[in-house]
Coordinates of C-alpha atoms in Angstrom, one line a residue:
X1 CA 224.1 85.8 -88.3
X2 CA 227.9 86.0 -87.9
X3 CA 227.5 88.6 -85.2
X4 CA 224.7 90.6 -83.5
X5 CA 221.2 89.3 -82.7
X6 CA 219.8 86.1 -84.0
X7 CA 217.5 86.2 -87.0
X8 CA 214.6 83.7 -86.8
X9 CA 212.9 82.2 -89.8
X10 CA 209.6 83.9 -89.2
X11 CA 211.3 87.3 -89.0
X12 CA 212.9 86.7 -92.4
X13 CA 209.7 85.4 -94.0
X14 CA 207.7 88.4 -92.7
X15 CA 210.2 90.8 -94.2
X16 CA 209.9 89.0 -97.6
X17 CA 206.1 89.2 -97.3
X18 CA 206.3 93.0 -96.7
X19 CA 208.7 93.4 -99.6
X20 CA 206.2 91.6 -101.9
X21 CA 203.2 93.6 -100.6
X22 CA 205.1 96.9 -101.1
X23 CA 206.0 95.9 -104.7
X24 CA 209.7 96.4 -104.2
X25 CA 210.6 93.5 -106.5
X26 CA 209.2 91.6 -109.5
X27 CA 211.0 88.3 -109.0
X28 CA 213.5 87.5 -106.2
X29 CA 216.2 84.9 -106.0
X30 CA 217.6 84.0 -102.5
X31 CA 220.7 81.9 -101.9
X32 CA 221.1 81.0 -98.2
X33 CA 224.4 79.6 -96.8
X34 CA 224.3 78.4 -93.3
X35 CA 223.9 75.1 -91.3
X36 CA 220.3 73.9 -91.3
X37 CA 219.5 76.6 -93.8
X38 CA 216.4 74.7 -95.1
X39 CA 214.7 75.3 -91.8
X40 CA 214.5 79.0 -92.6
X41 CA 212.0 78.3 -95.4
X42 CA 210.6 74.8 -95.0
X43 CA 206.8 75.0 -94.4
X44 CA 207.1 78.8 -94.0
X45 CA 207.4 80.5 -97.4
X46 CA 203.9 81.2 -98.8
X47 CA 203.0 80.7 -102.4
X48 CA 202.5 83.8 -104.7
X49 CA 205.6 85.8 -103.6
X50 CA 207.6 85.1 -106.8
X51 CA 210.6 84.1 -104.7
X52 CA 212.9 81.3 -105.6
X53 CA 215.2 80.0 -102.8
X54 CA 218.2 77.7 -102.9
X55 CA 219.7 76.6 -99.6
X56 CA 223.0 75.1 -98.7
X57 CA 221.5 72.2 -96.7
X58 CA 218.4 70.4 -95.4
X59 CA 216.6 71.7 -92.3
X60 CA 218.5 69.2 -90.1
X61 CA 221.9 69.2 -91.8
X62 CA 225.1 71.2 -91.3
X63 CA 226.8 73.0 -94.2
X64 CA 230.5 73.0 -95.1
X65 CA 233.4 75.3 -95.6
X66 CA 235.7 74.8 -98.5
X67 CA 239.2 75.7 -99.7
X68 CA 240.3 74.8 -96.2
X69 CA 243.9 74.4 -95.1
X70 CA 246.7 73.4 -97.4
X71 CA 246.9 70.9 -100.3
X72 CA 248.4 67.4 -99.9
X73 CA 248.8 64.6 -102.4
X74 CA 245.6 63.1 -101.0
X75 CA 243.6 66.3 -100.6
X76 CA 244.9 68.7 -103.3
X77 CA 244.0 72.3 -103.5
X78 CA 241.6 73.3 -106.4
X79 CA 243.9 75.7 -108.2
X80 CA 246.5 77.6 -106.2
X81 CA 246.9 76.6 -102.6
X82 CA 246.3 79.3 -100.0
X83 CA 249.3 81.1 -98.6
X84 CA 250.8 79.7 -95.3
X85 CA 249.2 82.4 -93.2
X86 CA 245.8 81.1 -94.3
X87 CA 246.5 77.5 -93.3
X88 CA 243.7 76.2 -91.1
X89 CA 241.2 78.7 -92.5
X90 CA 238.4 77.9 -94.8
X91 CA 238.4 80.6 -97.5
X92 CA 234.9 79.9 -98.7
X93 CA 231.6 78.2 -98.0
X94 CA 231.1 75.1 -100.2
X95 CA 227.5 75.9 -101.4
X96 CA 228.3 79.6 -102.0
X97 CA 231.5 78.8 -103.8
X98 CA 229.7 76.2 -105.9
X99 CA 227.0 78.5 -107.2
X100 CA 229.2 81.5 -107.7
X101 CA 231.9 79.6 -109.6
X102 CA 229.3 77.9 -111.7
X103 CA 227.7 81.2 -112.5
X104 CA 231.1 82.5 -113.6
X105 CA 231.9 79.6 -116.0
X106 CA 228.5 79.4 -117.6
X107 CA 226.9 81.6 -120.2
X108 CA 224.4 83.3 -118.1
X109 CA 222.2 84.3 -121.0
X110 CA 221.5 80.7 -122.0
X111 CA 221.7 79.0 -118.6
X112 CA 218.9 79.1 -116.0
X113 CA 218.7 78.8 -112.3
X114 CA 216.8 75.6 -112.9
X115 CA 219.7 74.3 -115.1
X116 CA 222.2 75.3 -112.4
X117 CA 220.3 73.2 -109.9
X118 CA 218.7 70.3 -111.7
X119 CA 221.8 69.4 -113.8
X120 CA 223.5 68.9 -110.4
X121 CA 226.4 71.2 -111.1
X122 CA 225.8 73.0 -107.8
X123 CA 223.9 70.3 -105.9
X124 CA 226.4 67.6 -106.8
X125 CA 229.4 69.7 -105.9
X126 CA 227.9 70.7 -102.6
X127 CA 226.9 67.2 -101.7
X128 CA 230.6 66.1 -102.2
X129 CA 229.3 62.5 -102.2
X130 CA 227.9 63.5 -98.7
X131 CA 231.2 62.6 -97.1
X132 CA 232.0 66.2 -96.6
X133 CA 228.9 68.0 -98.0
X134 CA 225.2 68.7 -97.7
X135 CA 222.0 68.4 -99.7
X136 CA 221.1 71.6 -101.6
X137 CA 217.3 72.3 -101.4
X138 CA 214.8 74.4 -103.4
X139 CA 211.9 76.4 -102.0
X140 CA 209.3 78.8 -103.2
X141 CA 208.3 79.7 -106.8
X142 CA 210.2 77.2 -108.9
X143 CA 208.8 78.8 -112.1
X144 CA 211.2 81.7 -111.4
X145 CA 214.1 79.2 -111.7
X146 CA 213.5 78.9 -115.4
X147 CA 214.7 82.5 -115.9
X148 CA 218.2 82.9 -117.1
X149 CA 221.1 83.6 -114.7
X150 CA 221.7 86.8 -116.5
X151 CA 218.3 88.2 -115.4
X152 CA 219.5 88.3 -111.9
X153 CA 223.3 88.5 -112.1
X154 CA 223.9 90.3 -115.4
X155 CA 225.7 89.0 -118.4
X156 CA 229.2 87.6 -118.2
X157 CA 232.0 90.1 -118.9
X158 CA 232.7 90.4 -122.6
X159 CA 236.4 90.0 -121.7
X160 CA 235.7 86.6 -120.1
X161 CA 236.0 83.5 -122.2
X162 CA 233.9 80.5 -121.2
X163 CA 236.4 78.3 -122.9
X164 CA 239.2 79.7 -120.8
X165 CA 238.0 77.7 -117.8
X166 CA 237.2 74.0 -117.8
X167 CA 233.7 73.8 -116.4
X168 CA 234.3 70.2 -115.5
X169 CA 236.9 71.4 -113.0
X170 CA 234.1 73.0 -111.0
X171 CA 231.6 70.1 -111.2
X172 CA 233.1 68.6 -108.1
X173 CA 235.5 70.2 -105.7
X174 CA 238.8 68.6 -104.9
X175 CA 239.6 71.2 -102.2
X176 CA 239.3 70.2 -98.6
X177 CA 235.9 70.7 -97.0
X178 CA 235.2 71.1 -93.3
X179 CA 231.9 71.0 -91.4
X180 CA 231.0 74.7 -90.6
X181 CA 230.5 73.9 -87.0
X182 CA 234.1 72.5 -86.8
X183 CA 235.9 75.3 -88.7
X184 CA 237.1 76.9 -85.5
X185 CA 238.5 73.6 -84.2
X186 CA 240.1 73.0 -87.7
X187 CA 241.9 76.3 -87.4
X188 CA 243.0 75.7 -83.8
X189 CA 244.2 72.1 -84.5
X190 CA 246.2 73.4 -87.5
X191 CA 247.7 76.3 -85.5
X192 CA 248.8 73.9 -82.8
X193 CA 250.1 71.3 -85.2
X194 CA 252.2 73.9 -87.2
X195 CA 253.6 75.7 -84.1
X196 CA 257.3 74.8 -83.3
X197 CA 257.7 72.2 -80.6
X198 CA 258.3 73.7 -77.1
X199 CA 257.4 77.2 -78.2
X200 CA 255.1 79.6 -76.4
X201 CA 253.0 79.7 -79.6
X202 CA 252.4 75.9 -79.3
X203 CA 251.5 76.2 -75.6
X204 CA 249.1 79.0 -76.2
X205 CA 247.5 77.2 -79.1
X206 CA 247.0 74.1 -77.0
X207 CA 245.4 76.1 -74.2
X208 CA 243.0 77.8 -76.6
X209 CA 242.2 74.5 -78.3
X210 CA 241.4 72.8 -74.9
X211 CA 239.3 75.8 -73.9
X212 CA 237.1 75.7 -77.0
X213 CA 236.7 71.9 -76.7
X214 CA 235.7 72.3 -73.1
X215 CA 233.2 75.0 -74.0
X216 CA 231.6 72.8 -76.7
X217 CA 231.4 69.9 -74.3
X218 CA 229.8 72.1 -71.6
X219 CA 227.0 73.4 -73.8
X220 CA 226.3 69.9 -75.1
X221 CA 226.1 68.6 -71.5
X222 CA 223.9 71.5 -70.4
X223 CA 221.4 70.9 -73.2
X224 CA 221.4 67.1 -72.5
X225 CA 220.9 67.7 -68.8
X226 CA 218.0 70.2 -69.5
X227 CA 216.3 67.5 -71.7
X228 CA 216.6 64.9 -69.0
X229 CA 215.1 67.3 -66.4
X230 CA 212.2 68.1 -68.6
X231 CA 211.5 64.8 -70.2
X232 CA 213.3 62.2 -68.2
X233 CA 216.6 60.4 -68.7
X234 CA 215.2 57.9 -71.2
X235 CA 213.3 60.3 -73.4
X236 CA 215.3 63.5 -73.0
X237 CA 217.7 62.9 -75.8
X238 CA 215.0 61.6 -78.1
X239 CA 212.8 64.6 -77.7
X240 CA 215.6 67.1 -78.2
X241 CA 216.9 65.6 -81.4
X242 CA 213.6 64.7 -83.1
X243 CA 213.2 66.1 -86.6
X244 CA 209.8 67.0 -88.0
X245 CA 208.7 65.7 -91.5
X246 CA 209.6 67.8 -94.6
X247 CA 207.2 70.6 -95.2
X248 CA 206.5 71.2 -91.5
X249 CA 208.2 74.2 -89.8
X250 CA 210.8 73.9 -87.1
X251 CA 208.4 75.1 -84.4
X252 CA 204.7 75.9 -84.0
X253 CA 205.2 79.1 -81.9
X254 CA 208.1 81.2 -83.0
X255 CA 207.6 83.7 -80.2
X256 CA 208.1 80.7 -77.8
X257 CA 211.3 79.7 -79.5
X258 CA 212.7 83.2 -79.4
X259 CA 211.7 83.6 -75.7
X260 CA 213.1 80.2 -74.7
X261 CA 216.4 80.8 -76.4
X262 CA 216.8 83.9 -74.3
X263 CA 215.8 82.1 -71.2
X264 CA 218.4 79.4 -71.8
X265 CA 221.1 82.0 -72.6
X266 CA 220.2 84.0 -69.5
X267 CA 221.0 81.0 -67.3
X268 CA 223.6 79.1 -69.4
X269 CA 225.4 81.8 -71.4
X270 CA 225.2 83.0 -75.0
X271 CA 225.0 80.3 -77.6
X272 CA 228.1 80.3 -79.8
X273 CA 228.1 79.4 -83.5
X274 CA 228.6 75.8 -82.4
X275 CA 226.0 76.0 -79.6
X276 CA 223.3 77.2 -82.0
X277 CA 223.0 73.7 -83.2
X278 CA 220.9 73.2 -80.1
X279 CA 218.2 75.6 -81.2
X280 CA 216.3 72.7 -82.7
X281 CA 216.2 71.1 -79.2
X282 CA 214.8 74.3 -77.7
X283 CA 212.2 74.4 -80.5
X284 CA 211.2 70.8 -79.6
X285 CA 210.8 72.0 -76.0
X286 CA 208.3 74.6 -77.2
X287 CA 206.5 72.0 -79.4
X288 CA 206.2 69.7 -76.3
X289 CA 204.2 72.4 -74.5
X290 CA 206.7 73.1 -71.7
X291 CA 205.6 76.3 -69.9
X292 CA 207.8 79.4 -69.6
X293 CA 208.1 79.0 -65.9
X294 CA 209.2 75.4 -66.1
X295 CA 211.7 76.3 -68.8
X296 CA 213.2 79.0 -66.7
X297 CA 213.3 76.8 -63.5
X298 CA 214.9 73.9 -65.3
X299 CA 217.4 76.1 -67.1
X300 CA 218.5 77.6 -63.8
X301 CA 218.8 74.2 -62.3
X302 CA 220.8 72.9 -65.2
X303 CA 223.4 75.7 -65.2
X304 CA 223.5 76.7 -61.5
X305 CA 226.8 75.0 -60.8

């Protein structure tokens, strides 16, 4: 989550199971926008819940921000460019913007969730030719996806004309996209670039930029060192970055993952939005059968200096 405690996949799925058991919905549609969002459902969402899920990315893939920065002849803004005070900021998430804008320009009574996905209006735009995009994934009860968009979002306003907006404009985004894990760097780079030469603003922006780059490098090195201590120099990186086959959950024991994340953070500091990309590595440590005592000892050794 953007702030507060982490939400693990098994916690989310357990809540959805309870909602179904208590009869608090008939059919449920869930859009999830986050890096590696597929890992929240892959191999975890049971059948029979009448839940249809669309995620921004595969279980091992980052998602992207969009409407980032300012337009240029090579990277034009889609529509009006953001004001100068928003330069360096991504005003939307690529997948979220794709499905919301698509839902706005389509006749929701005649278009279905299935049509939205399978006709690649959302999937194609989010992929952005996979240069600056991700794979949209589906999970759960796909039969629900044949319902109309209006069943879940209501009908389009009577004052809204579908002909007033060219739907082709929204089929692919010409706005600049930035990897979600790099949006902070994008903002800091832009702030430094646009600050007047020799000004305090430029100096402070450079200091902050270097600080964030250093923090990112530190957590990368900490996790790499931890892997080497646990599995050896040759195999450490391979184990930490291994990806399970599709349909298999991220980790066998979710209590282990939650516990080991806390152990790592206790010795090495809270994982930032960027640092959370290493949760897969910690999950692989659980899957490898590393004991809690060994995890604690090696984490302490890794981050003692």
